[in-house]
Coordinates of C-alpha atoms in Angstrom, one line a residue:
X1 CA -67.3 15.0 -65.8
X2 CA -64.2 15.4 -64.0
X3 CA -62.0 18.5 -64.3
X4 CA -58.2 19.0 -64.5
X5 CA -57.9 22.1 -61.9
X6 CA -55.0 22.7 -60.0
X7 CA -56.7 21.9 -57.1
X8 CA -58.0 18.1 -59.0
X9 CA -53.7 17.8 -59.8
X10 CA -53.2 18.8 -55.9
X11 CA -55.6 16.0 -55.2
X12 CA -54.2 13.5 -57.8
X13 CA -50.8 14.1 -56.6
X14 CA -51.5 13.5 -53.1
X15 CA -52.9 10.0 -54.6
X16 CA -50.2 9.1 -56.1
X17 CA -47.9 9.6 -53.7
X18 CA -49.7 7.7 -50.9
X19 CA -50.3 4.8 -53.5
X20 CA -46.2 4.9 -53.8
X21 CA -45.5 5.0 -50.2
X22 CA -47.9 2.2 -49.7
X23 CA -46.0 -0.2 -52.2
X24 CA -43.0 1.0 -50.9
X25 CA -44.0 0.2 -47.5
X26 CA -46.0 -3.1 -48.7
X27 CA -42.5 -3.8 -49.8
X28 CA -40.6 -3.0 -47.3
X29 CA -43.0 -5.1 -44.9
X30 CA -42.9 -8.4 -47.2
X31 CA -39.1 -7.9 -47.0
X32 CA -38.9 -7.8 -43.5
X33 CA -41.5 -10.7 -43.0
X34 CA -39.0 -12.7 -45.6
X35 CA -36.0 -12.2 -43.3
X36 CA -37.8 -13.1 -40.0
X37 CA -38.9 -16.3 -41.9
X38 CA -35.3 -17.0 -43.5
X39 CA -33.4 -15.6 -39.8
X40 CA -36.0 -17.6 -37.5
X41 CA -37.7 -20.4 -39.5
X42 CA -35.2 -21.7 -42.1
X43 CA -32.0 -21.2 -40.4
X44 CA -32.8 -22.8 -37.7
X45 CA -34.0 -25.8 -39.2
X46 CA -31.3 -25.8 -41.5
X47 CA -28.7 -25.8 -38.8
X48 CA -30.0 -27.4 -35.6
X49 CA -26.3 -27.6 -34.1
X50 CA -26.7 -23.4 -33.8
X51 CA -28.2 -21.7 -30.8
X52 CA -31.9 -20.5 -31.7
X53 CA -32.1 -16.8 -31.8
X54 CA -35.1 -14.8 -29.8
X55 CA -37.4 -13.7 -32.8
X56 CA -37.2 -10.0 -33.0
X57 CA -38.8 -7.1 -35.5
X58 CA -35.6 -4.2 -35.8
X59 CA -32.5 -5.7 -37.4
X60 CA -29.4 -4.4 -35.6
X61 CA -31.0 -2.9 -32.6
X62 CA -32.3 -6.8 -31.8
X63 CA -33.3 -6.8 -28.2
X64 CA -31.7 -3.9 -26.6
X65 CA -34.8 -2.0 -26.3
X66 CA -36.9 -4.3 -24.0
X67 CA -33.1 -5.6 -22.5
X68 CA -32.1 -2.7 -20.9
X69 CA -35.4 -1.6 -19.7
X70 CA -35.7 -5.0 -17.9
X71 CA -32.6 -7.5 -18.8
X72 CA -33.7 -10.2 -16.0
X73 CA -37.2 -10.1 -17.4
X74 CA -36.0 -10.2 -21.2
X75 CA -33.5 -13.5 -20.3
X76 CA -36.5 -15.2 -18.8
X77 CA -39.1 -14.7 -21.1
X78 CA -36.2 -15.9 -23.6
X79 CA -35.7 -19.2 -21.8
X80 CA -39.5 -19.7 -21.5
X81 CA -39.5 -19.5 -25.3
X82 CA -37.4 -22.0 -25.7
X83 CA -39.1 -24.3 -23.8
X84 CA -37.2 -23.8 -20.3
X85 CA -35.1 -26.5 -21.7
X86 CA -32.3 -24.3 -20.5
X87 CA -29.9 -24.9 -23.8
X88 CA -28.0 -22.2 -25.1
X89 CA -29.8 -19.5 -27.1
X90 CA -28.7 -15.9 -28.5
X91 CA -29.8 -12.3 -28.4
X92 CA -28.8 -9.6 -30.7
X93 CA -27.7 -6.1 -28.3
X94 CA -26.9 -3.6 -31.2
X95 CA -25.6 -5.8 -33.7
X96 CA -23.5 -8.3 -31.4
X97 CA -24.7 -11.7 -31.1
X98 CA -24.7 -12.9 -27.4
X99 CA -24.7 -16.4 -26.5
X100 CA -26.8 -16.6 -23.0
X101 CA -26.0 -19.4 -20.7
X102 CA -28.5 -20.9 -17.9
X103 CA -27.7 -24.2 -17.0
X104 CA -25.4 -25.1 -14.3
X105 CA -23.9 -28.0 -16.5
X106 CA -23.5 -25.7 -19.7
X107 CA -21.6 -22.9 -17.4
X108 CA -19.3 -25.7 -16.2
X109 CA -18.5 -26.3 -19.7
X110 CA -17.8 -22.8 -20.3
X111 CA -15.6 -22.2 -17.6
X112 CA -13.8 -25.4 -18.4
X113 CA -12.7 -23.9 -21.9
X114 CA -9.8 -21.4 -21.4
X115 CA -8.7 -22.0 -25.5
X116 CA -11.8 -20.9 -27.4
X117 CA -13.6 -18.5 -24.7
X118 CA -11.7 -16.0 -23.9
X119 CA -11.8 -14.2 -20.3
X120 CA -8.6 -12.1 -20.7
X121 CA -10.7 -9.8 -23.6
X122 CA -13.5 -9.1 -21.9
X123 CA -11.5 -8.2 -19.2
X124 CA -8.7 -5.9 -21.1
X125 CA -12.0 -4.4 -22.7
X126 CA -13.3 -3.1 -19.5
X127 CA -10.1 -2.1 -18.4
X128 CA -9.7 0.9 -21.4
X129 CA -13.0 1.7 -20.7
X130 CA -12.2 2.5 -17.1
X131 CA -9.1 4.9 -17.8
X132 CA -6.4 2.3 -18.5
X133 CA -4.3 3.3 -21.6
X134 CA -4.1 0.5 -24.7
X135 CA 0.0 0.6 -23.4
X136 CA -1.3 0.0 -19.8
X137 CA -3.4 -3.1 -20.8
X138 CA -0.9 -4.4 -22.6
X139 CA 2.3 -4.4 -20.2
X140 CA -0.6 -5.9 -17.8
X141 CA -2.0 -8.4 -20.0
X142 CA 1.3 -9.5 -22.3
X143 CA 4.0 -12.0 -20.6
X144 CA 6.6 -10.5 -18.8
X145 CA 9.4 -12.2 -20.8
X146 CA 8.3 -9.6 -23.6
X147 CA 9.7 -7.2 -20.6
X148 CA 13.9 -7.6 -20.9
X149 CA 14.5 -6.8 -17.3
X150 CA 12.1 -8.0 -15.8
X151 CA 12.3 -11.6 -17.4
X152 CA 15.8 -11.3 -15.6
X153 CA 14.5 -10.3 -12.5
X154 CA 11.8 -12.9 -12.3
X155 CA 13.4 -15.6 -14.5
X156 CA 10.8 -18.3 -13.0
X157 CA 7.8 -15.7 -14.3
X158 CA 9.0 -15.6 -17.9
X159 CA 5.8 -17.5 -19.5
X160 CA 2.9 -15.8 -17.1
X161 CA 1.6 -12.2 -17.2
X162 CA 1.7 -9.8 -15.1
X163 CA -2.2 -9.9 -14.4
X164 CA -1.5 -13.6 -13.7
X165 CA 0.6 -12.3 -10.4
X166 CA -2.0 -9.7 -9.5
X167 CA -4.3 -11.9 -9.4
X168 CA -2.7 -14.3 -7.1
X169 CA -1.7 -11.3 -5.0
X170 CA -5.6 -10.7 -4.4
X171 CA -6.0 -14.3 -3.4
X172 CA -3.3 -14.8 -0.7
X173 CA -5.3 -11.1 0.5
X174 CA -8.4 -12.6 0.7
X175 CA -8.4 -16.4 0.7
X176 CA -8.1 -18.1 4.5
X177 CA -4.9 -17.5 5.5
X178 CA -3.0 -15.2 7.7
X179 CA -3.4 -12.1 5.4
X180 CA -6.9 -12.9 5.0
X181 CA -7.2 -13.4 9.3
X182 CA -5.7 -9.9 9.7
X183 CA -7.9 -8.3 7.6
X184 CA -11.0 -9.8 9.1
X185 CA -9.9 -8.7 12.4
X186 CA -9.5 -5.4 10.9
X187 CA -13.1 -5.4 9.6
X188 CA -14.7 -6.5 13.0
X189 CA -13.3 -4.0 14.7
X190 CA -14.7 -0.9 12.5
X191 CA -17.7 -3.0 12.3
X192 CA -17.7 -3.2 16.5
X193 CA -17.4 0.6 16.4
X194 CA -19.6 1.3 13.9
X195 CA -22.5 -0.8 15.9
X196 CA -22.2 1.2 19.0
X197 CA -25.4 3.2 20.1
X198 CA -23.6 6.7 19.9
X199 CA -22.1 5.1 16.3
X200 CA -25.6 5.8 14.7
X201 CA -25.1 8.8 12.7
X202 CA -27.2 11.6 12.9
X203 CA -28.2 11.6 9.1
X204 CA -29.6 8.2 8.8
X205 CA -32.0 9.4 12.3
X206 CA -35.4 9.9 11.3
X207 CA -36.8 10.9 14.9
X208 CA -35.2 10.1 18.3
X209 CA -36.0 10.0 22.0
X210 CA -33.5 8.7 24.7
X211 CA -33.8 5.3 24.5
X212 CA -35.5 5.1 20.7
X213 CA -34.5 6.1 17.2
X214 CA -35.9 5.7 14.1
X215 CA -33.3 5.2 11.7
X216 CA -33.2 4.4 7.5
X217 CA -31.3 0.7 7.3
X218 CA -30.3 1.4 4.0
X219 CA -28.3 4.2 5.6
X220 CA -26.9 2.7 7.9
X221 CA -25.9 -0.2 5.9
X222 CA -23.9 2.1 3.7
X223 CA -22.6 3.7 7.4
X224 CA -21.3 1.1 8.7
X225 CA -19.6 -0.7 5.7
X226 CA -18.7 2.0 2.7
X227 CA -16.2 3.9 4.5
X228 CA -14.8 1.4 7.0
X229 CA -14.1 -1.5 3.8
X230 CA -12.1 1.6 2.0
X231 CA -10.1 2.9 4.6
X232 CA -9.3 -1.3 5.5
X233 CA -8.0 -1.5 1.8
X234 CA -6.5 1.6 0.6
X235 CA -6.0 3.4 3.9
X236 CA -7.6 7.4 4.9
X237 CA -6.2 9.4 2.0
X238 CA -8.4 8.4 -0.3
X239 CA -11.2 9.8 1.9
X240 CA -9.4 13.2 2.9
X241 CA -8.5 13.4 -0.6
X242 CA -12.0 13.4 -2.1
X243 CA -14.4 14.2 0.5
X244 CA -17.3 13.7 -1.8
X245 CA -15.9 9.6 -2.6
X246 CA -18.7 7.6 -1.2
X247 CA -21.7 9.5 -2.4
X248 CA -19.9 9.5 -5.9
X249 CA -19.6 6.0 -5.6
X250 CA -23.1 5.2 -5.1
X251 CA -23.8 7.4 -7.9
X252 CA -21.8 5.0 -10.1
X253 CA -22.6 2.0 -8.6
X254 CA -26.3 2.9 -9.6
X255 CA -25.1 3.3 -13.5
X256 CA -22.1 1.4 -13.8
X257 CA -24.0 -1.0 -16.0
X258 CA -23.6 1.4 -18.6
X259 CA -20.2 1.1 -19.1
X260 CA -20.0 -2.7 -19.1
X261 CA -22.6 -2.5 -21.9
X262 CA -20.4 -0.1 -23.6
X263 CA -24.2 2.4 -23.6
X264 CA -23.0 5.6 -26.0
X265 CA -21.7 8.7 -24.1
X266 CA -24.7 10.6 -25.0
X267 CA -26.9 8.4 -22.9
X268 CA -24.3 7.9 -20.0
X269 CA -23.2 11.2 -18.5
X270 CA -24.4 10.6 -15.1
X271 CA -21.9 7.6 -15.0
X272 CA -19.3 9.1 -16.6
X273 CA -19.2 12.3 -14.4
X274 CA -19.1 10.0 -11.3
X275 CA -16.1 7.7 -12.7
X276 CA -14.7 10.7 -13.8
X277 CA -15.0 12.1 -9.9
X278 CA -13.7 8.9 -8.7
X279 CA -10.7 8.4 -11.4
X280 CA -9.4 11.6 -10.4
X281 CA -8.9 10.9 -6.7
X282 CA -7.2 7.7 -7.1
X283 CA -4.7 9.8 -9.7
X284 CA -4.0 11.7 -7.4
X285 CA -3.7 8.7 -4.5
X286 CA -1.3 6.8 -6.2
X287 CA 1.0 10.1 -6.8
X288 CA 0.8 10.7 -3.4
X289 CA 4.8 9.4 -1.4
X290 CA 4.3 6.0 -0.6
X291 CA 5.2 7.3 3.2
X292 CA 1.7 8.8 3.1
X293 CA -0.5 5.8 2.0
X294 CA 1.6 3.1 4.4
X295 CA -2.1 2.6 6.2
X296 CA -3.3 0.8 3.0
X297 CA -3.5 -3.1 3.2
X298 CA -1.1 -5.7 2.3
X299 CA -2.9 -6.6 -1.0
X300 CA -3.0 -3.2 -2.1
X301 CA 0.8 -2.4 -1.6
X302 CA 1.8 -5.4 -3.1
X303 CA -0.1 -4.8 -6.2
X304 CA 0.9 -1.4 -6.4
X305 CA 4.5 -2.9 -6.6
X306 CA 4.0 -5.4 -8.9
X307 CA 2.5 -2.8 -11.4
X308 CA 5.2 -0.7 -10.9
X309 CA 7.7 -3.4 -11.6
X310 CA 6.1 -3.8 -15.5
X311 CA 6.3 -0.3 -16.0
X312 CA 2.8 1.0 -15.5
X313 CA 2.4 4.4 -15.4
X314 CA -0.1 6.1 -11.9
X315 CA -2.8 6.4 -14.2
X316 CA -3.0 3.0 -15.1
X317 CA -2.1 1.8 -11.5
X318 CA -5.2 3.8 -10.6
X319 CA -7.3 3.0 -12.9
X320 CA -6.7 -1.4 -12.4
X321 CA -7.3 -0.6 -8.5
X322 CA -10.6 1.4 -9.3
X323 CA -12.0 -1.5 -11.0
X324 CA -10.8 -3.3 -7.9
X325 CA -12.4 -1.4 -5.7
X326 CA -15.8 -1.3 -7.5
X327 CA -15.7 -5.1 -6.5
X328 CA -15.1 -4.9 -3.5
X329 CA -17.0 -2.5 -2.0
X330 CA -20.3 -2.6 -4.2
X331 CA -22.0 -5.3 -3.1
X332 CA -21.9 -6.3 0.6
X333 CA -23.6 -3.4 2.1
X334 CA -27.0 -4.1 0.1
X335 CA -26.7 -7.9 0.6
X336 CA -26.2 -6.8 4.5
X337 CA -29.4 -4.5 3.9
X338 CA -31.9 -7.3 2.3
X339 CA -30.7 -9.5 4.9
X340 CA -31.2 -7.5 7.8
X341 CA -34.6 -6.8 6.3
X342 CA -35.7 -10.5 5.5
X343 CA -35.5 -11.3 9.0
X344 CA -36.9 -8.1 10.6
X345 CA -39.9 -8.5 8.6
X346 CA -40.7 -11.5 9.7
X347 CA -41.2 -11.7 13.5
X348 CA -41.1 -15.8 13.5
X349 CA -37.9 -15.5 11.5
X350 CA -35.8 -12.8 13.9
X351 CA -37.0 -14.9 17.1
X352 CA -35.4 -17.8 15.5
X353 CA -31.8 -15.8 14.7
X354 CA -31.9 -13.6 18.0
X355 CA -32.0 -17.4 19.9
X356 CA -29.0 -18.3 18.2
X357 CA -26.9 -15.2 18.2
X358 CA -27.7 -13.6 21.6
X359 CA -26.2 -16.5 23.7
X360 CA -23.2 -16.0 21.4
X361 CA -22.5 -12.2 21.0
X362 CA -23.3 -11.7 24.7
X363 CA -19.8 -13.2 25.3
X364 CA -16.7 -11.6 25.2
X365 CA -15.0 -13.4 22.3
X366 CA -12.1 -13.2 19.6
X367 CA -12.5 -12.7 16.2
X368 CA -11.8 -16.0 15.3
X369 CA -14.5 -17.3 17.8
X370 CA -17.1 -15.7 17.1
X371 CA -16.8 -16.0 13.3
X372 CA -16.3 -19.8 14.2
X373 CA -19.3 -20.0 16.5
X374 CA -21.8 -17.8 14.4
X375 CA -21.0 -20.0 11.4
X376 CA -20.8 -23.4 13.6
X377 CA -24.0 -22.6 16.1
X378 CA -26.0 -20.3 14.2
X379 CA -27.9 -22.3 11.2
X380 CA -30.5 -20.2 10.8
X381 CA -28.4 -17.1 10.3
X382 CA -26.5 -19.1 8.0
X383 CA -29.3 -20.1 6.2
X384 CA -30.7 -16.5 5.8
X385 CA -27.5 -15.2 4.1
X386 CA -27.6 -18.2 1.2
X387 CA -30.9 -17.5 0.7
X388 CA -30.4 -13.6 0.2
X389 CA -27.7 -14.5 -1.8
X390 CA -29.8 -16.5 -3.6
X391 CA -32.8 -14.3 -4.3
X392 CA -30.5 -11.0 -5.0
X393 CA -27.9 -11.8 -7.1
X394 CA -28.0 -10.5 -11.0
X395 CA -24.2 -10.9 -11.5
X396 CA -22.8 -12.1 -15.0
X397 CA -19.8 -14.2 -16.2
X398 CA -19.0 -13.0 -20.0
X399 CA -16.1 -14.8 -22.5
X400 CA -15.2 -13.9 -26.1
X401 CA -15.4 -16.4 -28.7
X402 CA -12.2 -16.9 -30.3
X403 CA -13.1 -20.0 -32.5
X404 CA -16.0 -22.4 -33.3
X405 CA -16.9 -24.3 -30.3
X406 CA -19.5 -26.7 -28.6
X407 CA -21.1 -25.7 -25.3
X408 CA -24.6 -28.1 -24.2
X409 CA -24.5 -30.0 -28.0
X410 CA -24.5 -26.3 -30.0
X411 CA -22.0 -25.1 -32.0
X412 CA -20.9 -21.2 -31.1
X413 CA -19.4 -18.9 -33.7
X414 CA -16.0 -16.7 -33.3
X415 CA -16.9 -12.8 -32.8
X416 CA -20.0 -13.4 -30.6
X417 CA -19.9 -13.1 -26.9
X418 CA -21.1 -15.7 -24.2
X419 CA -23.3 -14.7 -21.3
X420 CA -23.6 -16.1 -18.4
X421 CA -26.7 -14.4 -16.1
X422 CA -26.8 -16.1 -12.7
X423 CA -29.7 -15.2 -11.7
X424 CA -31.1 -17.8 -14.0
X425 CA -29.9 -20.5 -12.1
X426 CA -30.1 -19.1 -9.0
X427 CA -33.8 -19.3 -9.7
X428 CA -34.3 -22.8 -11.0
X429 CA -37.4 -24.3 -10.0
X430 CA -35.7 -27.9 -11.0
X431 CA -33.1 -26.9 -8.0
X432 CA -34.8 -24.8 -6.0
X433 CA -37.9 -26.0 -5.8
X434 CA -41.5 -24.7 -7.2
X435 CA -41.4 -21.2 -4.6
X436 CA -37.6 -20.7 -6.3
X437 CA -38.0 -17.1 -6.8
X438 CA -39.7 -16.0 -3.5
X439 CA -37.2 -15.9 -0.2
X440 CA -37.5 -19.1 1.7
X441 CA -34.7 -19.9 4.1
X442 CA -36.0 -22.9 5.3
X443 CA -35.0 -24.9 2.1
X444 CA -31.4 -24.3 3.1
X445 CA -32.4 -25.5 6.3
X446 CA -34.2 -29.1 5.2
X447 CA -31.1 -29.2 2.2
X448 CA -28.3 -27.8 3.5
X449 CA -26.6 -29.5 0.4
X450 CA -27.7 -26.7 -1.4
X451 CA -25.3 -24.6 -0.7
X452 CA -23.2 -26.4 -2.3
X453 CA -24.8 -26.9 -5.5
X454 CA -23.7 -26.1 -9.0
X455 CA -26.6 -24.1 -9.7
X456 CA -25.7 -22.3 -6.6
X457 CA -23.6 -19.5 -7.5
X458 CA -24.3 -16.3 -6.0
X459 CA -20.3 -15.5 -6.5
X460 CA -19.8 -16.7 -10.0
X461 CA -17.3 -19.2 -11.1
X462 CA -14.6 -20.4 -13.2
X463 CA -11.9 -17.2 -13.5
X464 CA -14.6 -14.8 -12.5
X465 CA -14.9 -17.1 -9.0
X466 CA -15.1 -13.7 -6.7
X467 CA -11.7 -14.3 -4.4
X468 CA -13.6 -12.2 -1.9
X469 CA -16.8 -14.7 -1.0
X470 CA -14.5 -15.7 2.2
X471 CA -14.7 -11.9 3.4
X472 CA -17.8 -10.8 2.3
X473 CA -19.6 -13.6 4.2
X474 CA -17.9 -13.0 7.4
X475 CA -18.6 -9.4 7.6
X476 CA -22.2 -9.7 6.3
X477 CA -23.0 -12.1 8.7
X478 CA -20.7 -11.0 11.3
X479 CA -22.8 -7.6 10.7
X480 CA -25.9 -8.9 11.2
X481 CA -25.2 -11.1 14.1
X482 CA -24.2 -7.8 15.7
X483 CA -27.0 -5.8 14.9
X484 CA -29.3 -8.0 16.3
X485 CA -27.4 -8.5 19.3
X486 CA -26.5 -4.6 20.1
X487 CA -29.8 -3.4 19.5
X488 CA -33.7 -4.6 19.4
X489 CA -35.3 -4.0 15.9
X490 CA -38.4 -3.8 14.6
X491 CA -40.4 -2.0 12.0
X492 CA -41.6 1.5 12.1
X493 CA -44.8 0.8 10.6
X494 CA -45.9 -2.3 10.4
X495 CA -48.3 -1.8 7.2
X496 CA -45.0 -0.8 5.2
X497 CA -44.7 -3.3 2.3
X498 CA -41.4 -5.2 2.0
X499 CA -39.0 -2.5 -0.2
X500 CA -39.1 -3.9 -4.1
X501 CA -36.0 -5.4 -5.5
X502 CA -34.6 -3.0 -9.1
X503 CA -34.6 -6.4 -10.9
X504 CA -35.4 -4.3 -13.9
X505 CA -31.6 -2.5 -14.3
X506 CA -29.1 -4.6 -15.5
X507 CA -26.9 -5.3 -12.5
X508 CA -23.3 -6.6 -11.6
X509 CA -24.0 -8.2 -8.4
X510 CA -26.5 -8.1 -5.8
X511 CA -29.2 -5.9 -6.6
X512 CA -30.7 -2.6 -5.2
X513 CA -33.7 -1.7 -3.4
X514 CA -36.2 0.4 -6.3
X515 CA -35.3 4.4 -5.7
X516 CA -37.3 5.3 -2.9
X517 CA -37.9 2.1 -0.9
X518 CA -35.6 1.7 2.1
X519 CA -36.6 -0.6 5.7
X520 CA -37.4 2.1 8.2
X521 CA -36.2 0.7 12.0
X522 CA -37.4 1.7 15.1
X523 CA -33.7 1.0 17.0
X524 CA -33.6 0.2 20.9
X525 CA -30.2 -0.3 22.7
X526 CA -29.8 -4.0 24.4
X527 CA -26.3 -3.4 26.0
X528 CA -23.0 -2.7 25.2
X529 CA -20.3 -5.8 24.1
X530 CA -16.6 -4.9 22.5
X531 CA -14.7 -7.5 20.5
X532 CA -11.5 -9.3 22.2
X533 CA -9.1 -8.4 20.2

């Protein structure tokens, strides 16, 4: 017979509760399993003309969690979904809808429509979120006939902004042209220096004898370019300034992902402390006389004065040039690393490049030859760049949907944003072949109209086309032509794995080696050669 003691209630009570929480949860979990039907079943058949969304369990946080602990692997398992039909489909980051791109014929469509996608958002967006005031942004961004004196001054500039003129001040910089010719023979002549034998520095030297070092290429990738490519723009001060710059720099560079994915403060301190580090010394750059900064480069001067011109204050000048120099200077060094390392790892390859380039860099040539010759003579070299380009690139384009539009036969809505990852492409097997995402150079060799494919586009496209492709190919390959011809390379240990790529972090550009891997050379001096100026 079953007794009411306080400890039967106890017991009773503990029943009851559990039977509620299972309803509730039983409830809960047929709600849920309602919505995933309605969201990803019904929906979609209802309205065939929208992009199909990834299936996903947590409203509002979507696919951030498995996105930003591996976004390259998250897009492709996305498009395998899908079929690998490569249409447009979405992800939800944290409430946003994202519209992800991967065929070269869809992007074309996307960069094609300058009324309904809008660039200049995106853009303005990353701008605040680097230091630039809302005021800032918008004397940038607005037409300068909202500007009374200057719409007198520049009468013929009265319908374009100035961002517009900025950025047609960066392409006379670094499109072919004189400007872009004296910069490049700028560049190979720190890069001649910084390839001398007694150039090496002492902390990238793992061991030494007299004729041998053992050196850290990823070192002496960032030796030879970091410093040299911002002294070439913006001139020493920034260095003497802030002697700390380059290592903060890398710092960011490594977590800059967080702020273009606008990742909460909480979560982003080590990025913010390094942009922090970094905003401060150009502040204090661009207060500096302009007597004092007269080494910095024609683009940057001329920006500087434009700015000035619309009435931006130092802190927004600095904070536009920042973002400048984050592109310019974050990407060649590794692509000159992975390069460098493609070929010394394999022994068949770097005989093939060191019998094209030796014959060439043994000579005493100008600039303008030996960029000529190396790109004219040297088609293995060649090949190796596109195909690093190819396999290392993670870079995005990104617009704002302003209204309803088409792009590939679906309809996308206002508020979301369009993605396009490049890697996706760059990987097609339809392009590329069936081995598209291991490094083959030789397809560039038997296709050489590859290169100039529309899948192939390690630099983006449309208004995010990178102006500086020209440069960054000269002094990547100009780099590597040298290295190879100054000095004989191999590896230190020849049971070393090839270093793994950090496909896993979202990336801006051509990828990192995973912390901890790095090419480790054992370095022999062939003889010395100086550029002609």
């Amino acid at each position: 017979m079953y007794s009411s003691t306080p400890q039967n209630q106890a017991i009773d009570t503990r029943i009851s509760a559990f039977e509620n929480y299972c309803l509730i949860f039983g409830f809960l979990f047929a709600v849920l399993l309602l919505w995933r039907l309605w969201t990803f079943t019904v929906l979609p058949f209802l309205y065939p003309e929208m992009p199909k969304t990834l299936p996903y369990w947590l409203p509002w946080l979507g696919h951030s969690i498995p996105f930003f602990q591996n976004a390259d692997e998250t897009l492709k398992r996305a498009r395998l979904y899908f079929g690998n039909q490569r249409v447009p489909f979405a992800l939800v980051l944290g409430g946003q809808y994202v519209y992800i791109v991967t065929s070269a014929k869809n992007a074309s469509e996307v960069f094609r429509n300058y009324e309904q996608l809008s660039f200049n958002e995106y853009v303005k967006d990353i701008m605040l979120r680097f230091g630039a005031t809302p005021e800032g942004v918008s004397r940038t961004w607005d037409t300068p006939s909202s500007h009374e004196t200057r719409a007198k001054l520049h009468a013929s500039r009265a319908t374009r902004s100035v961002s517009h003129y900025c950025e047609r001040i960066i392409q006379i910089q670094l499109h072919p042209g004189d400007e872009m010719h004296k910069l490049q023979r700028e560049f190979l002549k720190h890069i001649d220096t910084s390839m001398a034998w007694s150039s090496i520095p002492s902390s990238i030297i793992h061991s030494a004898t007299p004729t041998e070092r053992t050196v850290s290429l990823q070192g002496w990738m960032q030796h030879s370019l970091l410093a040299p490519v911002t002294e070439i723009f913006y001139g020493h001060q920034i260095l003497r300034l802030e002697p700390r710059f380059l290592k903060t720099f890398l710092k960011f560079d490594e977590t800059g992902w967080k702020l273009m994915y606008k990742i909460p403060a909480l979560f982003s301190k080590d990025m913010l402390e390094s942009k922090e580090v970094m905003k401060s010394a150009f502040d204090r750059y661009f207060t500096l006389p302009p007597s004092e900064r007269e080494d910095a480069c024609w683009m940057i001067k001329r920006l500087e004065e434009e700015l000035r011109d619309n009435g931006n204050s130092d802190s927004d000048i600095s904070a536009y040039l920042l973002l400048l120099y984050w592109g310019i200077n974050a990407n060649a060094w590794k692509a000159a690393f992975w390069l460098v390392a493609r070929i010394v790892h394999d022994p068949e390859l770097q005989t093939m490049v060191e019998e094209e380039i030796l014959p060439i860099v043994s000579q005493n040539l100008s600039v303008k030859e030996l960029q000529y010759r190396l790109e004219k003579d040297c088609p293995v070299l060649i090949a190796c760049y596109n195909e690093v380009m190819r396999t290392t690139v993670s870079s995005i384009t990104a617009r704002d949907v302003i209204s309803e539009c088409v792009i590939g036969d679906k309809t996308l809505q206002p508020g979301a944003r369009v993605v396009i990852p490049y890697r996706q492409m760059l990987l097609d097997e339809q392009v590329f072949g069936a081995d598209a995402e291991s490094f083959n150079p030789h397809r560039f060799l038997k296709n050489p109209g590859l290169a100039k494919s529309s899948s192939f586009r390690p630099f983006g496209g449309g208004l995010a086309y990178c102006p500086g492709r020209f440069v960054a190919q000269m002094e990547i390959v100009c780099l590597t032509a040298l290295i190879f011809g100054r000095f004989k390379l191999k590896i230190k240990d020849s049971r070393v794995c090839f270093p793994e790529m950090d496909a896993a972090k979202p990336c801006l550009g051509v990828m990192g080696a995973t912390e901890g891997h790095d090419v480790i050379l054992s370095v022999r001096e062939r003889s010395d050669w100086l550029l002609d100026d």
